Short mmCIF file of C-alpha atoms in Angstrom, two decimals:
data_model
loop_
_atom_site.label_atom_id
_atom_site.label_comp_id
_atom_site.label_asym_id
_atom_site.label_seq_id
_atom_site.Cartn_x
_atom_site.Cartn_y
_atom_site.Cartn_z
CA MET A 197 -5.48 16.44 -21.14
CA LYS A 198 -5.15 13.11 -20.05
CA ALA A 199 -7.30 11.56 -17.59
CA ALA A 200 -8.67 8.53 -16.04
CA ILE A 201 -12.80 7.75 -18.01
CA LEU A 202 -14.96 5.15 -16.24
CA LYS A 203 -16.65 3.40 -19.51
CA THR A 204 -18.37 0.52 -18.23
CA LEU A 205 -19.37 -0.56 -14.82
CA ASN A 206 -16.83 -3.25 -13.29
CA ALA A 207 -14.52 -2.59 -15.98
CA PRO A 208 -10.64 -1.38 -15.32
CA LEU A 209 -10.87 3.05 -16.15
CA SER A 210 -9.50 3.79 -19.41
CA ILE A 211 -6.27 6.03 -19.12
CA GLU A 212 -6.29 8.11 -22.25
CA GLN A 213 -6.39 11.72 -23.58
CA MET A 214 -9.53 13.15 -24.23
CA PRO A 215 -10.18 17.20 -24.88
CA ASP A 216 -8.39 20.59 -22.41
CA PRO A 217 -11.99 21.83 -20.57
CA SER A 218 -12.55 25.46 -20.89
CA ALA A 219 -14.28 27.52 -18.42
CA GLY A 220 -17.40 29.98 -19.93
CA THR A 221 -19.07 32.63 -17.14
CA GLY A 222 -19.66 31.21 -13.74
CA GLU A 223 -16.26 28.70 -14.35
CA VAL A 224 -12.99 27.67 -13.90
CA ILE A 225 -10.26 25.57 -15.35
CA VAL A 226 -8.33 23.96 -12.26
CA ASP A 227 -4.88 22.00 -12.67
CA VAL A 228 -5.66 19.12 -10.86
CA VAL A 229 -1.94 18.51 -8.13
CA ALA A 230 -4.32 15.99 -6.29
CA ALA A 231 -7.26 13.54 -5.77
CA PRO A 232 -7.94 11.73 -3.21
CA VAL A 233 -9.66 8.09 -3.61
CA LEU A 234 -12.16 6.97 -1.73
CA SER A 235 -11.81 3.71 -0.22
CA TYR A 236 -15.11 2.82 -1.41
CA ALA A 237 -14.59 3.53 -4.50
CA LYS A 238 -13.79 -0.28 -5.99
CA GLU A 239 -17.76 -0.79 -5.40
CA VAL A 240 -18.62 2.10 -6.90
CA PHE A 241 -16.34 1.64 -9.81
CA SER A 242 -18.09 -2.33 -10.01
CA GLY A 243 -21.82 -1.34 -9.55
CA GLU A 244 -21.92 -2.48 -6.27
CA ARG A 245 -22.65 0.79 -4.73
CA ARG A 246 -25.99 1.97 -7.11
CA TYR A 247 -24.75 6.04 -7.52
CA PRO A 248 -26.47 6.93 -10.35
CA ILE A 249 -24.04 8.04 -12.36
CA GLU A 250 -24.33 8.52 -16.44
CA LEU A 251 -21.14 6.92 -17.90
CA PRO A 252 -19.07 7.42 -19.51
CA ILE A 253 -17.15 9.76 -16.56
CA VAL A 254 -14.03 11.26 -15.52
CA PRO A 255 -14.65 9.35 -12.00
CA GLY A 256 -12.87 11.31 -8.22
CA CYS A 257 -14.39 13.66 -5.18
CA GLY A 258 -12.89 16.61 -4.73
CA ALA A 259 -8.45 18.18 -5.35
CA ILE A 260 -6.16 20.28 -4.86
CA GLY A 261 -4.40 22.37 -7.19
CA ARG A 262 -3.43 25.69 -9.05
CA VAL A 263 -6.05 27.81 -11.32
CA ARG A 264 -5.54 27.66 -14.52
CA THR A 265 -8.04 29.98 -16.38
CA ILE A 266 -11.06 32.17 -14.79
CA GLY A 267 -14.33 32.98 -15.91
CA PRO A 268 -15.05 36.76 -16.86
CA ASP A 269 -16.99 37.25 -13.37
CA ALA A 270 -14.44 35.88 -11.42
CA THR A 271 -13.18 38.82 -8.10
CA HIS A 272 -10.57 38.07 -6.44
CA LEU A 273 -9.55 33.89 -7.84
CA GLN A 274 -5.90 34.67 -9.68
CA THR A 275 -4.15 31.56 -11.74
CA GLY A 276 -1.56 29.85 -9.92
CA ASP A 277 -3.86 29.99 -6.32
CA TRP A 278 -3.89 26.34 -4.48
CA VAL A 279 -7.27 25.59 -4.38
CA PHE A 280 -10.02 22.85 -2.63
CA CYS A 281 -11.86 22.19 -5.20
CA ASP A 282 -14.62 21.62 -3.49
CA PRO A 283 -17.49 18.35 -5.44
CA THR A 284 -20.07 19.61 -3.38
CA VAL A 285 -21.86 21.73 -7.00
CA ARG A 286 -25.40 23.27 -5.65
CA SER A 287 -27.85 24.99 -8.56
CA ARG A 288 -28.49 28.30 -9.12
CA ASP A 289 -31.76 29.03 -9.67
CA ASP A 290 -32.99 28.20 -6.20
CA ALA A 291 -31.35 29.21 -2.88
CA LEU A 292 -34.30 27.88 -0.93
CA MET A 293 -33.99 24.42 -2.18
CA PRO A 294 -30.94 23.75 -4.32
CA ASP A 295 -30.82 20.74 -6.10
CA ILE A 296 -26.76 19.17 -4.97
CA VAL A 297 -24.57 17.37 -6.68
CA LEU A 298 -21.22 15.48 -5.96
CA GLN A 299 -19.44 16.65 -8.66
CA GLY A 300 -18.02 13.35 -10.51
CA TRP A 301 -19.56 10.99 -8.01
CA SER A 302 -22.93 11.08 -7.68
CA ALA A 303 -26.12 12.83 -8.04
CA ARG A 304 -30.07 12.72 -6.83
CA GLY A 305 -33.45 13.04 -8.73
CA GLU A 306 -34.13 14.74 -11.87
CA GLY A 307 -32.71 18.21 -10.83
CA GLY A 308 -29.08 16.74 -9.91
CA ASN A 309 -28.32 14.09 -12.85
CA GLN A 310 -29.45 17.01 -14.94
CA LEU A 311 -27.21 19.53 -12.87
CA GLN A 312 -24.52 16.62 -13.17
CA ARG A 313 -24.55 16.30 -16.89
CA TYR A 314 -23.28 19.59 -17.58
CA PHE A 315 -20.68 19.60 -14.27
CA HIS A 316 -20.01 16.21 -15.26
CA ASP A 317 -16.44 14.91 -15.29
CA GLY A 318 -14.51 14.69 -11.97
CA PRO A 319 -10.61 15.01 -10.83
CA PHE A 320 -8.88 11.78 -11.93
CA ALA A 321 -8.03 14.16 -14.62
CA GLU A 322 -4.86 16.46 -15.80
CA GLN A 323 -7.75 19.64 -15.66
CA ILE A 324 -11.59 20.14 -14.06
CA ARG A 325 -13.69 22.61 -14.97
CA VAL A 326 -15.90 23.62 -11.22
CA PRO A 327 -18.13 26.49 -10.73
CA THR A 328 -16.55 29.80 -9.44
CA GLU A 329 -17.75 28.92 -5.99
CA ASN A 330 -16.32 26.00 -5.97
CA ALA A 331 -12.68 26.77 -6.18
CA VAL A 332 -12.27 28.03 -2.55
CA PRO A 333 -8.19 29.51 -2.50
CA ILE A 334 -6.82 27.56 0.84
CA GLY A 335 -3.65 29.63 0.40
CA ALA A 336 -0.30 29.06 -0.65
CA ILE A 337 1.04 25.40 0.47
CA ASP A 338 4.49 23.33 -0.89
CA PRO A 339 3.51 21.26 -3.52
CA ALA A 340 4.91 18.48 -1.55
CA ASP A 341 2.01 18.71 1.16
CA ALA A 342 -0.59 18.83 -1.81
CA ALA A 343 -1.72 15.64 -1.65
CA ARG A 344 -2.44 15.57 2.18
CA TRP A 345 -4.40 18.05 2.04
CA CYS A 346 -6.81 16.68 0.42
CA ALA A 347 -7.46 15.62 3.98
CA LEU A 348 -10.17 18.06 3.69
CA ASN A 349 -12.52 16.20 1.27
CA THR A 350 -13.13 14.10 4.86
CA LEU A 351 -12.33 16.50 7.34
CA LEU A 352 -15.35 19.16 5.77
CA VAL A 353 -18.16 15.97 6.36
CA PRO A 354 -18.18 15.62 9.77
CA TYR A 355 -16.98 19.77 9.69
CA GLY A 356 -20.16 20.10 8.75
CA GLY A 357 -22.10 17.71 11.53
CA LEU A 358 -20.30 19.99 13.68
CA LEU A 359 -21.22 23.50 12.39
CA ALA A 360 -25.27 21.86 12.03
CA SER A 361 -25.26 20.95 15.75
CA ASP A 362 -24.02 24.44 16.71
CA LEU A 363 -21.06 22.56 18.87
CA ARG A 364 -19.75 25.51 21.30
CA ALA A 365 -16.65 25.85 22.75
CA GLY A 366 -16.33 24.03 26.57
CA GLU A 367 -19.24 21.17 25.70
CA ILE A 368 -19.17 17.66 25.55
CA LEU A 369 -19.82 15.75 22.10
CA LEU A 370 -20.12 12.21 21.14
CA VAL A 371 -19.36 10.64 18.25
CA SER A 372 -21.53 8.18 16.85
CA GLY A 373 -18.99 5.52 14.67
CA ALA A 374 -15.80 7.32 15.46
CA THR A 375 -13.76 4.46 14.71
CA GLY A 376 -14.68 4.86 11.29
CA ASN A 377 -12.94 7.16 8.18
CA PHE A 378 -15.40 9.99 8.86
CA GLY A 379 -15.45 9.62 12.80
CA SER A 380 -11.88 9.44 13.41
CA ALA A 381 -12.20 12.59 11.08
CA CYS A 382 -14.91 14.24 12.85
CA VAL A 383 -13.09 13.40 16.36
CA ALA A 384 -9.94 15.34 15.25
CA VAL A 385 -12.61 18.28 13.98
CA ALA A 386 -14.82 18.67 17.13
CA LEU A 387 -11.60 19.34 19.20
CA ALA A 388 -9.96 21.95 17.16
CA MET A 389 -12.89 23.56 17.66
CA GLY A 390 -12.80 23.57 20.70
CA ALA A 391 -14.66 20.53 23.00
CA ARG A 392 -14.36 19.98 25.71
CA CYS A 393 -14.26 16.08 25.74
CA VAL A 394 -15.52 13.54 22.90
CA VAL A 395 -17.03 10.57 23.92
CA ALA A 396 -15.85 7.42 21.02
CA PRO A 397 -17.91 4.64 21.17
CA GLY A 398 -16.51 1.65 19.13
CA ARG A 399 -15.84 -2.69 18.85
CA ASN A 400 -13.01 -1.89 17.38
CA ALA A 401 -10.60 -1.89 20.04
CA GLN A 402 -7.26 -0.84 17.64
CA ALA A 403 -8.97 2.14 16.47
CA LEU A 404 -10.24 3.28 19.74
CA GLU A 405 -6.55 2.57 21.37
CA ASP A 406 -5.29 4.40 18.60
CA LEU A 407 -7.97 8.23 18.77
CA ALA A 408 -6.79 7.89 23.06
CA ARG A 409 -3.36 7.63 21.80
CA ARG A 410 -2.92 10.45 19.40
CA PHE A 411 -5.63 12.69 21.29
CA GLY A 412 -4.64 12.28 24.77
CA GLU A 413 -7.15 12.69 27.43
CA ARG A 414 -9.94 14.51 26.12
CA VAL A 415 -11.08 11.82 24.39
CA ARG A 416 -13.02 9.27 26.07
CA THR A 417 -13.22 5.66 24.45
CA VAL A 418 -15.84 2.78 25.35
CA LEU A 419 -15.84 -0.49 23.74
CA LEU A 420 -19.68 -1.59 22.62
CA SER A 421 -20.76 -4.39 23.89
CA GLY A 422 -23.34 -4.60 21.37
CA ASP A 423 -26.70 -4.65 24.40
CA GLU A 424 -28.42 -1.00 23.96
CA ALA A 425 -28.91 -0.61 27.29
CA THR A 426 -25.34 -1.43 29.07
CA ASP A 427 -23.93 0.02 25.74
CA ARG A 428 -25.73 3.65 26.00
CA GLU A 429 -24.59 3.26 30.27
CA ARG A 430 -21.10 3.27 29.68
CA MET A 431 -21.02 5.64 27.33
CA GLN A 432 -23.10 8.42 30.07
CA ARG A 433 -20.51 7.01 32.35
CA ALA A 434 -17.37 7.73 30.27
CA ALA A 435 -18.69 11.68 29.91
CA PRO A 436 -17.13 13.80 32.39
CA GLY A 437 -20.59 15.19 32.57
CA PRO A 438 -23.61 15.09 30.48
CA ILE A 439 -23.43 14.93 26.98
CA ASP A 440 -24.44 17.85 24.76
CA CYS A 441 -24.16 16.82 22.23
CA VAL A 442 -24.11 13.17 20.18
CA MET A 443 -23.02 13.08 16.28
CA ASP A 444 -23.92 9.90 14.32
CA LEU A 445 -21.64 9.19 11.23
CA MET A 446 -22.59 5.40 11.39
CA PRO A 447 -22.47 2.88 8.11
CA PRO A 448 -25.39 1.45 6.77
CA SER A 449 -24.26 -1.85 8.24
CA VAL A 450 -24.77 -1.01 11.91
CA PRO A 451 -28.03 -1.93 13.72
CA ALA A 452 -30.65 1.06 14.38
CA THR A 453 -30.35 -0.47 17.94
CA THR A 454 -26.69 0.74 17.95
CA VAL A 455 -26.90 4.17 16.60
CA ARG A 456 -29.84 4.71 19.28
CA ALA A 457 -27.61 3.54 22.44
CA ALA A 458 -25.59 6.89 21.23
CA VAL A 459 -28.25 8.86 20.24
CA MET A 460 -30.66 8.57 23.64
CA ALA A 461 -27.19 9.60 25.76
CA VAL A 462 -27.48 12.65 25.15
CA ARG A 463 -28.35 14.81 28.25
CA PRO A 464 -32.64 16.52 28.27
CA TYR A 465 -31.97 19.88 26.02
CA GLY A 466 -29.41 18.10 24.24
CA ARG A 467 -28.93 18.06 19.92
CA VAL A 468 -28.33 14.98 17.90
CA VAL A 469 -27.35 15.27 14.36
CA LEU A 470 -27.98 12.38 12.09
CA MET A 471 -25.56 11.91 9.26
CA GLY A 472 -25.05 7.73 8.89
CA GLY A 473 -26.41 5.35 7.03
CA VAL A 474 -28.27 3.12 9.16
CA GLY A 475 -31.27 1.92 6.41
CA MET A 476 -30.18 2.87 2.87
CA LEU A 477 -29.22 -0.79 2.74
CA GLY A 478 -33.00 -1.96 3.83
CA GLY A 479 -33.82 -3.29 7.29
CA ALA A 480 -34.57 -1.31 10.15
CA GLY A 481 -34.59 2.04 10.47
CA LEU A 482 -34.02 4.16 13.60
CA GLU A 483 -36.52 4.33 15.53
CA LEU A 484 -36.64 6.92 18.14
CA PRO A 485 -39.46 7.52 20.80
CA TYR A 486 -41.95 9.89 21.08
CA PRO A 487 -41.96 11.47 24.60
CA TRP A 488 -38.54 11.26 25.21
CA ILE A 489 -37.75 13.73 21.98
CA MET A 490 -41.12 15.79 23.22
CA ARG A 491 -40.63 15.73 26.70
CA ASN A 492 -36.51 16.31 27.22
CA ASP A 493 -37.10 18.94 24.81
CA ILE A 494 -34.65 16.95 21.75
CA THR A 495 -33.20 19.03 19.04
CA LEU A 496 -33.04 16.28 16.09
CA ARG A 497 -31.72 17.27 12.73
CA GLY A 498 -30.27 15.17 9.54
CA LYS A 499 -27.33 17.07 7.30
CA TRP A 500 -25.41 15.77 3.89
CA MET A 501 -22.48 17.50 3.77
CA TYR A 502 -21.17 21.08 4.57
CA PRO A 503 -22.25 24.89 3.96
CA THR A 504 -20.39 26.41 1.54
CA GLN A 505 -18.42 29.03 4.05
CA ALA A 506 -16.79 25.70 5.21
CA VAL A 507 -14.04 25.06 3.77
CA THR A 508 -12.70 28.58 3.88
CA LEU A 509 -13.16 28.15 7.99
CA MET A 510 -11.34 24.86 8.35
CA THR A 511 -8.14 25.97 6.26
CA GLY A 512 -8.40 28.37 9.65
CA LEU A 513 -8.43 25.66 11.44
CA ILE A 514 -5.55 24.52 9.97
CA ARG A 515 -3.27 27.67 9.23
CA GLY A 516 -4.39 28.16 13.15
CA GLY A 517 -2.34 24.82 14.13
CA LEU A 518 -5.75 24.19 15.55
CA LEU A 519 -5.89 20.66 13.43
CA GLN A 520 -3.10 19.23 12.31
CA LEU A 521 -2.65 17.09 8.50
CA GLY A 522 0.07 15.08 10.28
CA HIS A 523 -2.74 13.02 11.49
CA PHE A 524 -2.93 11.69 8.41
CA ASP A 525 -0.72 8.81 6.45
CA VAL A 526 -1.07 9.29 2.83
CA THR A 527 0.15 7.48 -0.58
CA THR A 528 0.27 8.37 -3.79
CA PHE A 529 -0.46 6.80 -7.13
CA ALA A 530 0.18 8.19 -10.77
CA LEU A 531 -2.76 9.13 -13.01
CA ASP A 532 -1.88 5.72 -15.18
CA ASP A 533 -1.51 4.28 -12.24
CA ALA A 534 -5.49 4.82 -11.20
CA ASN A 535 -6.65 1.33 -11.70
CA GLU A 536 -3.47 0.31 -9.11
CA ALA A 537 -5.28 3.38 -6.76
CA VAL A 538 -8.70 2.35 -6.52
CA ALA A 539 -7.72 -1.13 -5.58
CA TYR A 540 -4.73 -0.32 -2.54
CA ALA A 541 -7.46 2.44 -1.31
CA ALA A 542 -9.85 -0.29 -1.37
CA ALA A 543 -7.63 -2.84 0.74
CA ASN A 544 -6.24 -0.52 2.50
CA GLY A 545 -8.94 2.40 3.95
CA GLY A 546 -9.36 3.48 7.79
CA PRO A 547 -9.05 6.26 10.02
CA PHE A 548 -6.08 8.73 8.97
CA ARG A 549 -5.69 7.24 5.23
CA MET A 550 -5.32 8.52 2.71
CA THR A 551 -4.66 7.66 -0.70
CA VAL A 552 -4.34 9.74 -3.78
CA ILE A 553 -4.03 10.19 -7.48
CA CYS A 554 -1.42 13.39 -7.86
CA PRO A 555 -1.40 13.78 -12.30
CA ALA A 556 1.85 15.41 -12.59
CA ARG A 557 3.87 12.83 -10.92
#
């Protein structure tokens, strides 16, 4: 099969032939139809983002494809089924504390590194081998729509946080980082789940205007000033009632004070979910006052990625017409043009924008 291979950091992907993968027990081979190119892929491949990957590797993170071969223990999948190749691979020998990797993308810890050495290569190729449970059926689709279904890759991350938050229909959500790639997706998903209103703060006035245009009065935008107390008051005033839940999706470059302004806008007995990156690049972490958390009975939790059932549930939101993939603008590239795709994604990232590699193109 043909694949794009990262052999060394800070070097172009090499487009060449490599052996087809083969499926064993608990594995599925999928013909890749569309694979998203993350906007920061260039930073990973250059080594600027110090991701713990072992080279050479066929990179990528998630894909839409059709089942080519199933292992002997598969009982529902059939050859030709359309599936989402979930990149979140979990070890199977510890249900309580599984090691988790993003196939073709990153790993953490020795257990994660060991898992990644086996489920190593990602979807920048004509075929990919994935664990059976990671080939999740999405139902029949028009092949021309496969690239747009790659939006699952973005939508699922905030969906995992929203499931963890126990967001209920009719509640008010605040999305910290609403003008970013994952934050804007979080707004769309929360509305699809029945949120009464989503408070969307941010510094990018144009992106805030776009959110208001797309989703109407159920989104209340707040232009941030940079002053913690002022911004918190503005967010609370923008909401039509007490804020039930706060979802933080801020990137590592954002000051902790910006995150705290949003987190502490939540009502007493409210919930906060942290999925962002504050402190990951050094600098101050997120300081929250112990008395405020305790006396106001605040539920605070972290969340990374999403549970295994999330793909099926999100597919239901899309099939039911509650979540529109049409929000996403998609630019596609052939596998031979993978390096151009990586450069394009870096220069054209942002809310509701996707770059996709289509190996069969």
